[in-house]
Tab-separated table of C-alpha atoms and ligand atoms in Angstrom:
chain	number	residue	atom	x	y	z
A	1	UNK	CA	0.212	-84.010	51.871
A	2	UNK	CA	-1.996	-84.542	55.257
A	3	UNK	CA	-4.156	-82.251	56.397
A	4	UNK	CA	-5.276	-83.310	59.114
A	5	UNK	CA	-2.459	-81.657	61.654
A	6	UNK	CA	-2.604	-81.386	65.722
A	7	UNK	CA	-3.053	-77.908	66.212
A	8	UNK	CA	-3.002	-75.773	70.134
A	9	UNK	CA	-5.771	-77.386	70.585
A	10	UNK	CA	-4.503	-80.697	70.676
A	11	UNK	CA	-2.073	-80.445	73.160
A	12	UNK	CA	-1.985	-78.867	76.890
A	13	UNK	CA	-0.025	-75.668	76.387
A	14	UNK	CA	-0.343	-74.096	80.098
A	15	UNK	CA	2.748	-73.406	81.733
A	16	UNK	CA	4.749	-74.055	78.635
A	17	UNK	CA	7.122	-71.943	76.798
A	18	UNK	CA	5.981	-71.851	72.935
A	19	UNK	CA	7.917	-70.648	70.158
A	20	UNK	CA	5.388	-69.579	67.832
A	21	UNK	CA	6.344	-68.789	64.237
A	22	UNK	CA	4.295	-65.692	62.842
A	23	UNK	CA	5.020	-64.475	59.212
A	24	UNK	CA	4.611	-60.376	60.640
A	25	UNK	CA	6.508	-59.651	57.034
A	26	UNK	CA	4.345	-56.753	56.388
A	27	UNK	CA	4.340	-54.072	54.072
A	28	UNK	CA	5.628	-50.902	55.668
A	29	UNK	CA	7.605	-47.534	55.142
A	30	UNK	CA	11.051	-47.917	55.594
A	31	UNK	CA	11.782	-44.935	56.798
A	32	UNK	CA	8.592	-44.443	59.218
A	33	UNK	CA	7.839	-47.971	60.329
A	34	UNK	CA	3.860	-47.575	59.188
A	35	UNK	CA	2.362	-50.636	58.259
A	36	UNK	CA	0.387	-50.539	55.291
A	37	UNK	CA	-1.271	-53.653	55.433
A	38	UNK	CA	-1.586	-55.529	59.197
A	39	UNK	CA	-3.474	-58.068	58.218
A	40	UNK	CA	-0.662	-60.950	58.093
A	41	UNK	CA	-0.301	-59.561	62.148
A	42	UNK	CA	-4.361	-59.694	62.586
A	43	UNK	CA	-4.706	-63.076	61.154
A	44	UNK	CA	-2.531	-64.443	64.000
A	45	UNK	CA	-3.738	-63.050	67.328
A	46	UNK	CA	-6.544	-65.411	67.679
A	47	UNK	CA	-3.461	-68.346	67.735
A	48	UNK	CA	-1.044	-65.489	70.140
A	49	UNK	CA	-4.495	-64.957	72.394
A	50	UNK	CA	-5.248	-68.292	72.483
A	51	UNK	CA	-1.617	-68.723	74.123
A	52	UNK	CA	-1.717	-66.286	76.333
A	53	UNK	CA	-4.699	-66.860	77.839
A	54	UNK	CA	-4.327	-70.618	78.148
A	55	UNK	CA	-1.343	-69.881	80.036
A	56	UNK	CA	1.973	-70.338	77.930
A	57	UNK	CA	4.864	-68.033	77.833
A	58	UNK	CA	5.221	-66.821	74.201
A	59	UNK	CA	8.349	-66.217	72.055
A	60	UNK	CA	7.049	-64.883	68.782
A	61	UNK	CA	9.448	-65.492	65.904
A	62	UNK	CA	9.133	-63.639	62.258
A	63	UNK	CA	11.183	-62.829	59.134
A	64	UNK	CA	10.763	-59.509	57.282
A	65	UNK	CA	12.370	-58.651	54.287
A	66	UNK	CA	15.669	-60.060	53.174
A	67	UNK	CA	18.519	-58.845	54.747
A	68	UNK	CA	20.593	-61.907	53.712
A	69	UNK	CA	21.902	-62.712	57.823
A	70	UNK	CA	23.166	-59.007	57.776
A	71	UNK	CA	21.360	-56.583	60.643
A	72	UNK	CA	19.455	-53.983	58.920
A	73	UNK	CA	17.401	-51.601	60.936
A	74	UNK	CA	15.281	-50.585	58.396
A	75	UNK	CA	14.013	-54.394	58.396
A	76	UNK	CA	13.440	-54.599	62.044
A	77	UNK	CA	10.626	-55.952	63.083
A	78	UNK	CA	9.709	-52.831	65.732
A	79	UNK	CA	7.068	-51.303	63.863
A	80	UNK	CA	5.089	-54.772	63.954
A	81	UNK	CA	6.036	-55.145	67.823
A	82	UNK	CA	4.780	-51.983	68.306
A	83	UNK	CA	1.047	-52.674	66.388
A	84	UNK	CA	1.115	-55.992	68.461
A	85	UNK	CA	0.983	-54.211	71.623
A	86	UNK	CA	-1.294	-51.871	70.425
A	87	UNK	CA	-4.046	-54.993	68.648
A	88	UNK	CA	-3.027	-57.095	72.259
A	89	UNK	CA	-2.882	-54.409	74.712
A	90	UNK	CA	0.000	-55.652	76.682
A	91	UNK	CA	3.742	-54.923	76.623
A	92	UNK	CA	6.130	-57.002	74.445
A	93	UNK	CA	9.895	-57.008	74.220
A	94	UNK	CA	11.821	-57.032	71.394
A	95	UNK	CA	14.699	-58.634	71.472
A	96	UNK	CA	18.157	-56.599	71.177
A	97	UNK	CA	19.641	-59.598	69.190
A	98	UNK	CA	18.785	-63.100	67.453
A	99	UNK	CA	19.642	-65.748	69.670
A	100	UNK	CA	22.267	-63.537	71.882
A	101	UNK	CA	22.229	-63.216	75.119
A	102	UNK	CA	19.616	-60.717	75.337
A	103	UNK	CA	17.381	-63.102	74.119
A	104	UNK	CA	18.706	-66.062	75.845
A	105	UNK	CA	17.999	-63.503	78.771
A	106	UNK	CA	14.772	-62.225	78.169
A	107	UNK	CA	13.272	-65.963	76.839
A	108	UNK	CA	14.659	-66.953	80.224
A	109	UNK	CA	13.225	-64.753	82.395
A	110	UNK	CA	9.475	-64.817	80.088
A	111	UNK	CA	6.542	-66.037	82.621
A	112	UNK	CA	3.477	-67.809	81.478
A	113	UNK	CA	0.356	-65.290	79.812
A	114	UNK	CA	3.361	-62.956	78.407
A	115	UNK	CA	5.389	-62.885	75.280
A	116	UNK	CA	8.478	-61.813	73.770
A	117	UNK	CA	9.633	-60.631	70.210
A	118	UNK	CA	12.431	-62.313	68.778
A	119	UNK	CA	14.049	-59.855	66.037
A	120	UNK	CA	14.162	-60.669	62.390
A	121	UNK	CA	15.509	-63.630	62.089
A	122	UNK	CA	17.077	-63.440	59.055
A	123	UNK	CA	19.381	-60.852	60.491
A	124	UNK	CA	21.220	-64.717	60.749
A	125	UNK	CA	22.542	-66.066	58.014
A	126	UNK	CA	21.823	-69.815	59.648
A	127	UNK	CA	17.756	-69.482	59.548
A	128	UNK	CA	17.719	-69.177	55.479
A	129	UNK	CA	20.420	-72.324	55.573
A	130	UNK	CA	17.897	-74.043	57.311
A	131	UNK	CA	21.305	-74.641	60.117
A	132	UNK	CA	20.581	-77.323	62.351
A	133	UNK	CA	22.953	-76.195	65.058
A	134	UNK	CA	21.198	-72.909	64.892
A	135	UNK	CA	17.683	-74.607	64.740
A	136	UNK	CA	18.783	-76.868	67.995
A	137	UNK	CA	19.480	-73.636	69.624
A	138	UNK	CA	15.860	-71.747	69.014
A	139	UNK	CA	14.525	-74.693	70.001
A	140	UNK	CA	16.575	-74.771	73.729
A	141	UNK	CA	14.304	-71.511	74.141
A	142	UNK	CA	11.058	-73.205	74.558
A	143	UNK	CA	9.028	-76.759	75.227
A	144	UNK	CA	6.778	-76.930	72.007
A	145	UNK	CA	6.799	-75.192	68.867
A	146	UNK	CA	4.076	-73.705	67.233
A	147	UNK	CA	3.503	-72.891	63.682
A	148	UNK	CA	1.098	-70.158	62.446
A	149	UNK	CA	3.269	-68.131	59.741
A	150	UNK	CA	1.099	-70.030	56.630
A	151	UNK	CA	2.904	-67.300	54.511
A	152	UNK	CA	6.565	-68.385	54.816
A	153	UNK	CA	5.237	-72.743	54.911
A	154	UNK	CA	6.661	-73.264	51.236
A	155	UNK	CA	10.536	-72.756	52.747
A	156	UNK	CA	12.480	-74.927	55.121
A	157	UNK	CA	14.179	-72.375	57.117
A	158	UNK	CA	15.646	-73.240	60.495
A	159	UNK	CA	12.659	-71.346	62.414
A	160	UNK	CA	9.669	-72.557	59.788
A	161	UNK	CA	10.712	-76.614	59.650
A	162	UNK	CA	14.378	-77.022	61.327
A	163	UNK	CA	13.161	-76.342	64.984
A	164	UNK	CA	10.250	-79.513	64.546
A	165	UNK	CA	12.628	-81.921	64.742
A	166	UNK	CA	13.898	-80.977	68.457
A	167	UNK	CA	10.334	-79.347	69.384
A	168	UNK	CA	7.091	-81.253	69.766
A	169	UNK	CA	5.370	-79.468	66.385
A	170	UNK	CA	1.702	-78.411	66.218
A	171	UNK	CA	-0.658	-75.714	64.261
A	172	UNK	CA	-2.118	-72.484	64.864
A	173	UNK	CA	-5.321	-71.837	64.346
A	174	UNK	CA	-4.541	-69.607	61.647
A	175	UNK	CA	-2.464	-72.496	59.813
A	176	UNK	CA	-5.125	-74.579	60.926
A	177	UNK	CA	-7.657	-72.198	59.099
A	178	UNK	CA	-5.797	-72.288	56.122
A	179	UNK	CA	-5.605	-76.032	55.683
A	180	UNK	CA	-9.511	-77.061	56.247
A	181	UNK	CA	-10.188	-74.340	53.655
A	182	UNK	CA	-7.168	-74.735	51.032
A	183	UNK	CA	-7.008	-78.342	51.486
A	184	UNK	CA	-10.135	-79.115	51.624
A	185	UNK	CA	-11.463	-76.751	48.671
A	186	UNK	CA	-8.842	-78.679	46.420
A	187	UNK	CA	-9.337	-82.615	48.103
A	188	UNK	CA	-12.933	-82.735	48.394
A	189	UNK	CA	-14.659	-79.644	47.051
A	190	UNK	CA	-18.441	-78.863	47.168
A	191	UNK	CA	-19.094	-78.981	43.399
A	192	UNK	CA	-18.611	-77.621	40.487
A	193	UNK	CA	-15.196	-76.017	41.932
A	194	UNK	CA	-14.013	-72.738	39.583
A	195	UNK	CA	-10.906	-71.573	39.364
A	196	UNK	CA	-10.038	-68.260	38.088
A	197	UNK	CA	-6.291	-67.369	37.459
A	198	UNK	CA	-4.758	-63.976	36.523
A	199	UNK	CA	-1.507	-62.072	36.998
A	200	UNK	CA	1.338	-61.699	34.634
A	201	UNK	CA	3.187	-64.721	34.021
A	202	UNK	CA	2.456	-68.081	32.726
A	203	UNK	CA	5.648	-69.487	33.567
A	204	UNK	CA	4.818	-68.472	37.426
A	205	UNK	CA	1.392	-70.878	37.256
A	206	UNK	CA	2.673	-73.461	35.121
A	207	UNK	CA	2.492	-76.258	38.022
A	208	UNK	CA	-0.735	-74.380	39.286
A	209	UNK	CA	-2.708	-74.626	35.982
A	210	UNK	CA	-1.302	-78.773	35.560
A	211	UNK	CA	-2.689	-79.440	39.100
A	212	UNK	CA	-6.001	-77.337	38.960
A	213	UNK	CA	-6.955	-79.216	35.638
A	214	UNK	CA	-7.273	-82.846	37.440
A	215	UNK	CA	-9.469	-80.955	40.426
A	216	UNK	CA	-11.241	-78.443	38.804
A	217	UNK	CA	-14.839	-78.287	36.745
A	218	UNK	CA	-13.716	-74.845	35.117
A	219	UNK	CA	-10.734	-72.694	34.725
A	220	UNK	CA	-11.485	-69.343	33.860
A	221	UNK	CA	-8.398	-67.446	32.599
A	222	UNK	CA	-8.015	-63.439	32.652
A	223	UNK	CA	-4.948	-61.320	33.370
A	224	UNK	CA	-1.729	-61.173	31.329
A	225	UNK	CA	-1.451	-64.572	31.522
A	226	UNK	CA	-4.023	-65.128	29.040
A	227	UNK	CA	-2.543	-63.380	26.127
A	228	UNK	CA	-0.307	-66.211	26.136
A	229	UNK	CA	-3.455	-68.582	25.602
A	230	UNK	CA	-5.062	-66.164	23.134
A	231	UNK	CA	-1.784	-66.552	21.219
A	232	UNK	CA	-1.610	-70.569	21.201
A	233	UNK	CA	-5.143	-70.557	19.687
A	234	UNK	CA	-4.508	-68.131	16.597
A	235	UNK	CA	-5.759	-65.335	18.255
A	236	UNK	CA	-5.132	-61.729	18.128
A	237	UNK	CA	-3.682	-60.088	21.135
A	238	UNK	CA	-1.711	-57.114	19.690
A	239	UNK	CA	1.404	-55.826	21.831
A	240	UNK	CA	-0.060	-57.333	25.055
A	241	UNK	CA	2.353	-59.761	27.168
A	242	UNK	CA	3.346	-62.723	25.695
A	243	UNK	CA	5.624	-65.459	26.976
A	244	UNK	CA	6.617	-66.856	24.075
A	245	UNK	CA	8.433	-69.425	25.851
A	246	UNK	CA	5.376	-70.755	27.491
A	247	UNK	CA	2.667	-71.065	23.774
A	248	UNK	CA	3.193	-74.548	23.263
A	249	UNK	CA	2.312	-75.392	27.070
A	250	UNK	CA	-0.240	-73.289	26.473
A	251	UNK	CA	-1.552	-74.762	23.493
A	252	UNK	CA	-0.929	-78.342	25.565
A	253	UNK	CA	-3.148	-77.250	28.820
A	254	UNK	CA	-6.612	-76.334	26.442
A	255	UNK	CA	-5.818	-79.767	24.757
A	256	UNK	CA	-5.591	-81.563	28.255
A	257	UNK	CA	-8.665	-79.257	29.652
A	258	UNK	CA	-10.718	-80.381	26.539
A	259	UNK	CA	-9.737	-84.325	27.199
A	260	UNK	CA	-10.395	-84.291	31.014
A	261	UNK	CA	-13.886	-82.593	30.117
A	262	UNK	CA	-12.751	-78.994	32.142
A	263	UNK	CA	-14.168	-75.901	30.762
A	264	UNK	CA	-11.255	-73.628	30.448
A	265	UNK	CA	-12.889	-69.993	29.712
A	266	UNK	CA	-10.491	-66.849	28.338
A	267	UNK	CA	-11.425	-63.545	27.676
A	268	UNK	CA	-14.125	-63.108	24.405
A	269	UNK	CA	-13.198	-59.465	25.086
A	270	UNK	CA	-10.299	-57.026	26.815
A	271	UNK	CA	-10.076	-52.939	27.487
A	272	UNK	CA	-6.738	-52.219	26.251
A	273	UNK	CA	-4.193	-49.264	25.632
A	274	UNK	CA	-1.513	-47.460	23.569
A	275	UNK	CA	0.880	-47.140	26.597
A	276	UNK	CA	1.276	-48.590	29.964
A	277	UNK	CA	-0.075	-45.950	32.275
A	278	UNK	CA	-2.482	-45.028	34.758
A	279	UNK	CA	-3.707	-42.563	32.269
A	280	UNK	CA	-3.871	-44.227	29.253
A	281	UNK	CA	-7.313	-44.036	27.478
A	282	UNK	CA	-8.926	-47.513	27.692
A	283	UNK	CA	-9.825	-49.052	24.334
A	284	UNK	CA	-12.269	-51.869	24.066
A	285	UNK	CA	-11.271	-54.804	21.515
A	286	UNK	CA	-11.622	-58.562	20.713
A	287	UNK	CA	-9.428	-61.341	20.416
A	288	UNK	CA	-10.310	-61.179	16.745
A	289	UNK	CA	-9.784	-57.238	16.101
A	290	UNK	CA	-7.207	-56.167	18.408
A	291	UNK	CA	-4.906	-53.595	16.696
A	292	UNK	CA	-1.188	-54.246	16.840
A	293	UNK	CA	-0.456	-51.056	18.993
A	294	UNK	CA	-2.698	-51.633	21.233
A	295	UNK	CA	-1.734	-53.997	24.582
A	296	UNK	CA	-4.448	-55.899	26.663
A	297	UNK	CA	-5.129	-54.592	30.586
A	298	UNK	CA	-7.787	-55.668	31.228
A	299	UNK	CA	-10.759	-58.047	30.596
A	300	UNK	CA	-13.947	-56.744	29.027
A	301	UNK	CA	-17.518	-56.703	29.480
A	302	UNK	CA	-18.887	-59.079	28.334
A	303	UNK	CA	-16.093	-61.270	29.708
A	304	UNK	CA	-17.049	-59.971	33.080
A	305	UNK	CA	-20.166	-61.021	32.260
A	306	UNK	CA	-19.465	-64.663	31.875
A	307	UNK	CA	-16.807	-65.074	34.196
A	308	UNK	CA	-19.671	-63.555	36.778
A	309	UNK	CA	-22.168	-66.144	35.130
A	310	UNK	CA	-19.491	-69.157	36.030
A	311	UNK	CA	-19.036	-68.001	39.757
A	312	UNK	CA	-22.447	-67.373	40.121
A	313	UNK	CA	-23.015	-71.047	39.315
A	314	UNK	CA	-20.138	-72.458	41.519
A	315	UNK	CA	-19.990	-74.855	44.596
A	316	UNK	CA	-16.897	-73.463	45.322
A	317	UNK	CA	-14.232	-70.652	43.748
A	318	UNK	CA	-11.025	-70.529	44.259
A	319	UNK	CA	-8.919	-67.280	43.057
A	320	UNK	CA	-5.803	-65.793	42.048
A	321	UNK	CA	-4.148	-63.832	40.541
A	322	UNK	CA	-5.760	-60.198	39.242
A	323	UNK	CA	-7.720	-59.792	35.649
A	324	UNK	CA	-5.820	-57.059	34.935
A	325	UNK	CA	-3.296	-54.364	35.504
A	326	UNK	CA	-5.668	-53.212	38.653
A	327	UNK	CA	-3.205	-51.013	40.131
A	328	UNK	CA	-4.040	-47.996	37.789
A	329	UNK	CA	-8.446	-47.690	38.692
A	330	UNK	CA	-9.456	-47.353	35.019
A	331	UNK	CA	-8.173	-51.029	34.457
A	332	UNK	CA	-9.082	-52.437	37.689
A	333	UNK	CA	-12.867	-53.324	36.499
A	334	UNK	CA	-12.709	-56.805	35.669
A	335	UNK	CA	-10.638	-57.662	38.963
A	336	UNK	CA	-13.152	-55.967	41.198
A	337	UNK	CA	-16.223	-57.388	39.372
A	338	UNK	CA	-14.914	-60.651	40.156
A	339	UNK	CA	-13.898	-59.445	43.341
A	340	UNK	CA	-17.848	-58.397	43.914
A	341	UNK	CA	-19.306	-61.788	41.940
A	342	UNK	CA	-17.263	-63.989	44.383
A	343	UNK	CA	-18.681	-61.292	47.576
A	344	UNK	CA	-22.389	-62.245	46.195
A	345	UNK	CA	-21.667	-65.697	46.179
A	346	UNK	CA	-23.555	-66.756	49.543
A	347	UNK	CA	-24.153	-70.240	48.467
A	348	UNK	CA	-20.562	-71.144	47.460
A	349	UNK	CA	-17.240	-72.029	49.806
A	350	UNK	CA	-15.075	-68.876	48.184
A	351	UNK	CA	-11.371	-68.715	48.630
A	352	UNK	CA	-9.218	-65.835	47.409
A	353	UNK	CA	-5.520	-67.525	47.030
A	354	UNK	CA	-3.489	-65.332	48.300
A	355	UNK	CA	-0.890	-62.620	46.675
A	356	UNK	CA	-2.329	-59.160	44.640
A	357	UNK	CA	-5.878	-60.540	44.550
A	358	UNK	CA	-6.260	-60.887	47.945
A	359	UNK	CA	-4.885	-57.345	48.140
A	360	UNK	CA	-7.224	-56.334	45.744
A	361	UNK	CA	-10.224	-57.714	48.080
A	362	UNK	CA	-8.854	-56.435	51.418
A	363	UNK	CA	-8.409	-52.887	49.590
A	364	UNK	CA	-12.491	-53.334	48.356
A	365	UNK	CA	-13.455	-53.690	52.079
A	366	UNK	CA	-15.481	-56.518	51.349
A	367	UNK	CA	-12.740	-59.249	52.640
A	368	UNK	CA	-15.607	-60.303	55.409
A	369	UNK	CA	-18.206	-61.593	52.489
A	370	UNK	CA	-15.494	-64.299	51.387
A	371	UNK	CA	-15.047	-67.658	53.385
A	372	UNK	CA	-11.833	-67.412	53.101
A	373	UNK	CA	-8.763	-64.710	51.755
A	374	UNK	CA	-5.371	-66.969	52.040
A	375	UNK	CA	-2.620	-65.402	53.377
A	376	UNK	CA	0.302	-66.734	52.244
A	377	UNK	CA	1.356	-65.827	48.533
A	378	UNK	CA	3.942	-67.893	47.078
A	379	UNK	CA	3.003	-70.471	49.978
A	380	UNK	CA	-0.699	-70.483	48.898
A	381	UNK	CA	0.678	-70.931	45.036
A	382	UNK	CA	2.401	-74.120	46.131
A	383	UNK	CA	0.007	-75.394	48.029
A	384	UNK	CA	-2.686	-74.818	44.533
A	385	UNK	CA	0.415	-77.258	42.882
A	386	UNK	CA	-0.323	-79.617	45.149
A	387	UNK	CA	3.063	-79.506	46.470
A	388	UNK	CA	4.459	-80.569	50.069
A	389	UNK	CA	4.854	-77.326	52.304
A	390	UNK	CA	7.708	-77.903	54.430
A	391	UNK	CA	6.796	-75.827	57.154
A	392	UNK	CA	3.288	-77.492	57.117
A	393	UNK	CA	4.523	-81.499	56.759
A	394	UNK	CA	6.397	-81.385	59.648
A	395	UNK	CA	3.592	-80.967	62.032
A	396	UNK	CA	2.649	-83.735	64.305
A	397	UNK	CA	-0.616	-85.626	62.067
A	398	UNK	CA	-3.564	-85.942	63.971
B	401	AMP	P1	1.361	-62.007	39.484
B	401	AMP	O1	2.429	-61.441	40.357
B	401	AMP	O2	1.868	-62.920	38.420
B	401	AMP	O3	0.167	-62.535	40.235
B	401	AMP	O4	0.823	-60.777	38.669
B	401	AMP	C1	0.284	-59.647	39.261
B	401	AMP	C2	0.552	-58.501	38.349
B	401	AMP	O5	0.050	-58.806	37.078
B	401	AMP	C3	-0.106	-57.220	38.784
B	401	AMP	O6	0.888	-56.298	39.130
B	401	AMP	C4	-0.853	-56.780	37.536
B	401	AMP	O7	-0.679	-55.407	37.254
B	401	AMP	C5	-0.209	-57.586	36.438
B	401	AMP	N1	-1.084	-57.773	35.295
B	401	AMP	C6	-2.301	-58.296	35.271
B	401	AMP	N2	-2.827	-58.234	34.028
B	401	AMP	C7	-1.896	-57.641	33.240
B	401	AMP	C8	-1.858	-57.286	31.880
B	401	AMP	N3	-2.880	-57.516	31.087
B	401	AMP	N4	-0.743	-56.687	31.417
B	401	AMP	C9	0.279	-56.460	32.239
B	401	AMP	N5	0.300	-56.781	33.535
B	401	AMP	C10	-0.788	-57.347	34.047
């Protein structure tokens, strides 16, 4: 896939009417509105700024949730109008309806330097269907679109790649961001490039570990994903998760790592417990005395220690996916040391991909020491495949 995309930048936007697809699918309360996490809505004002002050009349356009085209209030996107106005200090309607005539109205009526919201979108069943008739008609609201919701770029819905082909397409800057750092990280990376993978399932990074083996100089593998590993080499890994389904791939990766001459690293020790709580006692073990009762949650110290060792060493890091079940604190160690190895890293390009580990390093507070924290989480998956982003390939090329 290209790169190298016209962004805002590119093109004269003053007097214009954008649409500008944000991805404001935050987590909130239901029942209160309150946003738990805003940065998906922070990471786009410098593109919704950029508009306004260069003069173009802005119709923002999200998803949240998945109300499957029926109008649910409790998936309305008024708690993240409301935070806009508050982040932009100016007033912005939200739309009464999804392409009715109150929007047809208010898009109408919008002047250049202010900006509407259009409500969730998927409150229609025609954006997940990717509609054209539906996509012709967002597009009637405006001159140019403008894409900036990097989260939602691994689906062709009508408002993420259906409205390009009746819309001159470009970037935002936060798209734009995304792509110099992603793509570049994985086309032409400043040497040796690590990449660390976690989370639960193997079967979710099967396509992520294939692609990362012809780019990568090391793979270091934590989380309960690496049970699975542990497993395909003889190992002991007691009642921790196993995808059976997935050993022989396993067992096929560590061959292919060993002919391409990639270091893949996995855990020489874990903390692990009876039960699956946030109180369970942690117990420390090795792959080669781990008691059958016991299940893995963590990575270990001197695993830490290594893994810390390999970033320390790195040109460039790319992460994701969490060491261990770091939702409950007393197994959250090994993701936050490599949360705080990657933070030290001043010499290397350092790129958290996305989903619970860039949680995990927004919740540590020390998001500003990384170059960059992804935000798009399945999207930011696909794009570590190497696949084609729909939302992103239709964009005009430089
Ligand atoms: P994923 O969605 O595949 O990135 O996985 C993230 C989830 O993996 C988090 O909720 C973690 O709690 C979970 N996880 C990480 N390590 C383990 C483990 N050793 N056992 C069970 N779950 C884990």
């Amino acid at each position: 896939m290209n790169y190298d995309k016209k962004t805002i930048r590119d093109i004269d936007v003053s007097g214009k009417k954008i649409l500008l697809r944000c991805d404001f699918n935050v987590p909130h309360d239901k029942a209160t509105g309150v946003i738990h996490d805003d940065t998906r809505i922070v990471s786009t004002l410098p593109t919704i700024r950029y508009l306004l002050e260069h003069n173009a009349a802005v119709i923002l356009l999200s998803h949240m949730g998945r109300p499957h085209g029926q109008w649910k209030q409790e998936m309305s996107l008024f708690s993240a109008r409301d935070h806009l106005e508050k982040l932009l200090g100016i007033s912005i309607p939200l739309t009464k309806d999804v392409l009715g005539p109150d929007t047809k109205e208010k898009c109408a009526a919008l002047q250049p330097g202010q900006a509407v919201l259009v409500e969730n979108l998927r409150f229609r069943i025609e954006e997940e269907k990717n509609d054209p008739a539906f996509a012709q008609e967002l597009a009637s609201l405006a001159d140019i679109f403008v894409f900036d919701a990097f989260g939602a770029a691994h689906r062709a819905h009508a408002s993420t790649e259906g409205v390009s082909h009746y819309l001159p397409s470009v970037a935002g800057l936060l798209v734009e961001k995304e792509l110099n750092f992603m793509g570049k990280a994985l086309d032409d990376p400043k040497r040796p490039l690590v990449a660390i993978l976690g989370g639960s399932k193997v079967s979710d990074k099967i396509g992520v570990i294939n692609s990362l083996l012809q780019k990568a100089d090391t793979i270091l593998i934590g989380g309960g994903m690496s049970y699975t590993f542990q497993a395909a080499r003889g190992k002991q890994i007691g009642a921790s998760l196993l995808d059976e389904a997935h050993v022989d791939y396993a067992r096929e990766m560590m061959e292919k790592a060993e002919k391409l001459g990639v270091k893949l690293l996995l855990p020489q020790d874990n903390i692990a417990a009876k039960e699956f709580s946030a109180d369970a006692r942690p117990i420390p073990v090795t792959p080669d005395n781990f008691p059958d009762e016991l299940m893995g949650m963590d990575i270990g110290p001197k695993t830490i220690e290594a893994f810390s060792a390999a970033i320390q060493g790195a040109g460039t890091v790319i992460w994701n996916g969490p060491m261990g079940v770091f939702e409950f604190p007393a197994f959250a160690k090994g993701t936050n040391a490599i949360a705080e190895a990657m933070a030290r890293q001043t010499e290397a390009v350092t790129i958290v991909g996305g989903g619970d580990s860039a949680s995990a390093v927004e919740q540590s507070g020390m998001a500003g020491k990384f170059s960059h924290i992804s935000t798009g989480g399945g999207a930011a998956l696909e794009f570590l495949e190497g696949l084609v982003l729909p939302g992103i390939a239709c964009l005009a090329d430089l």
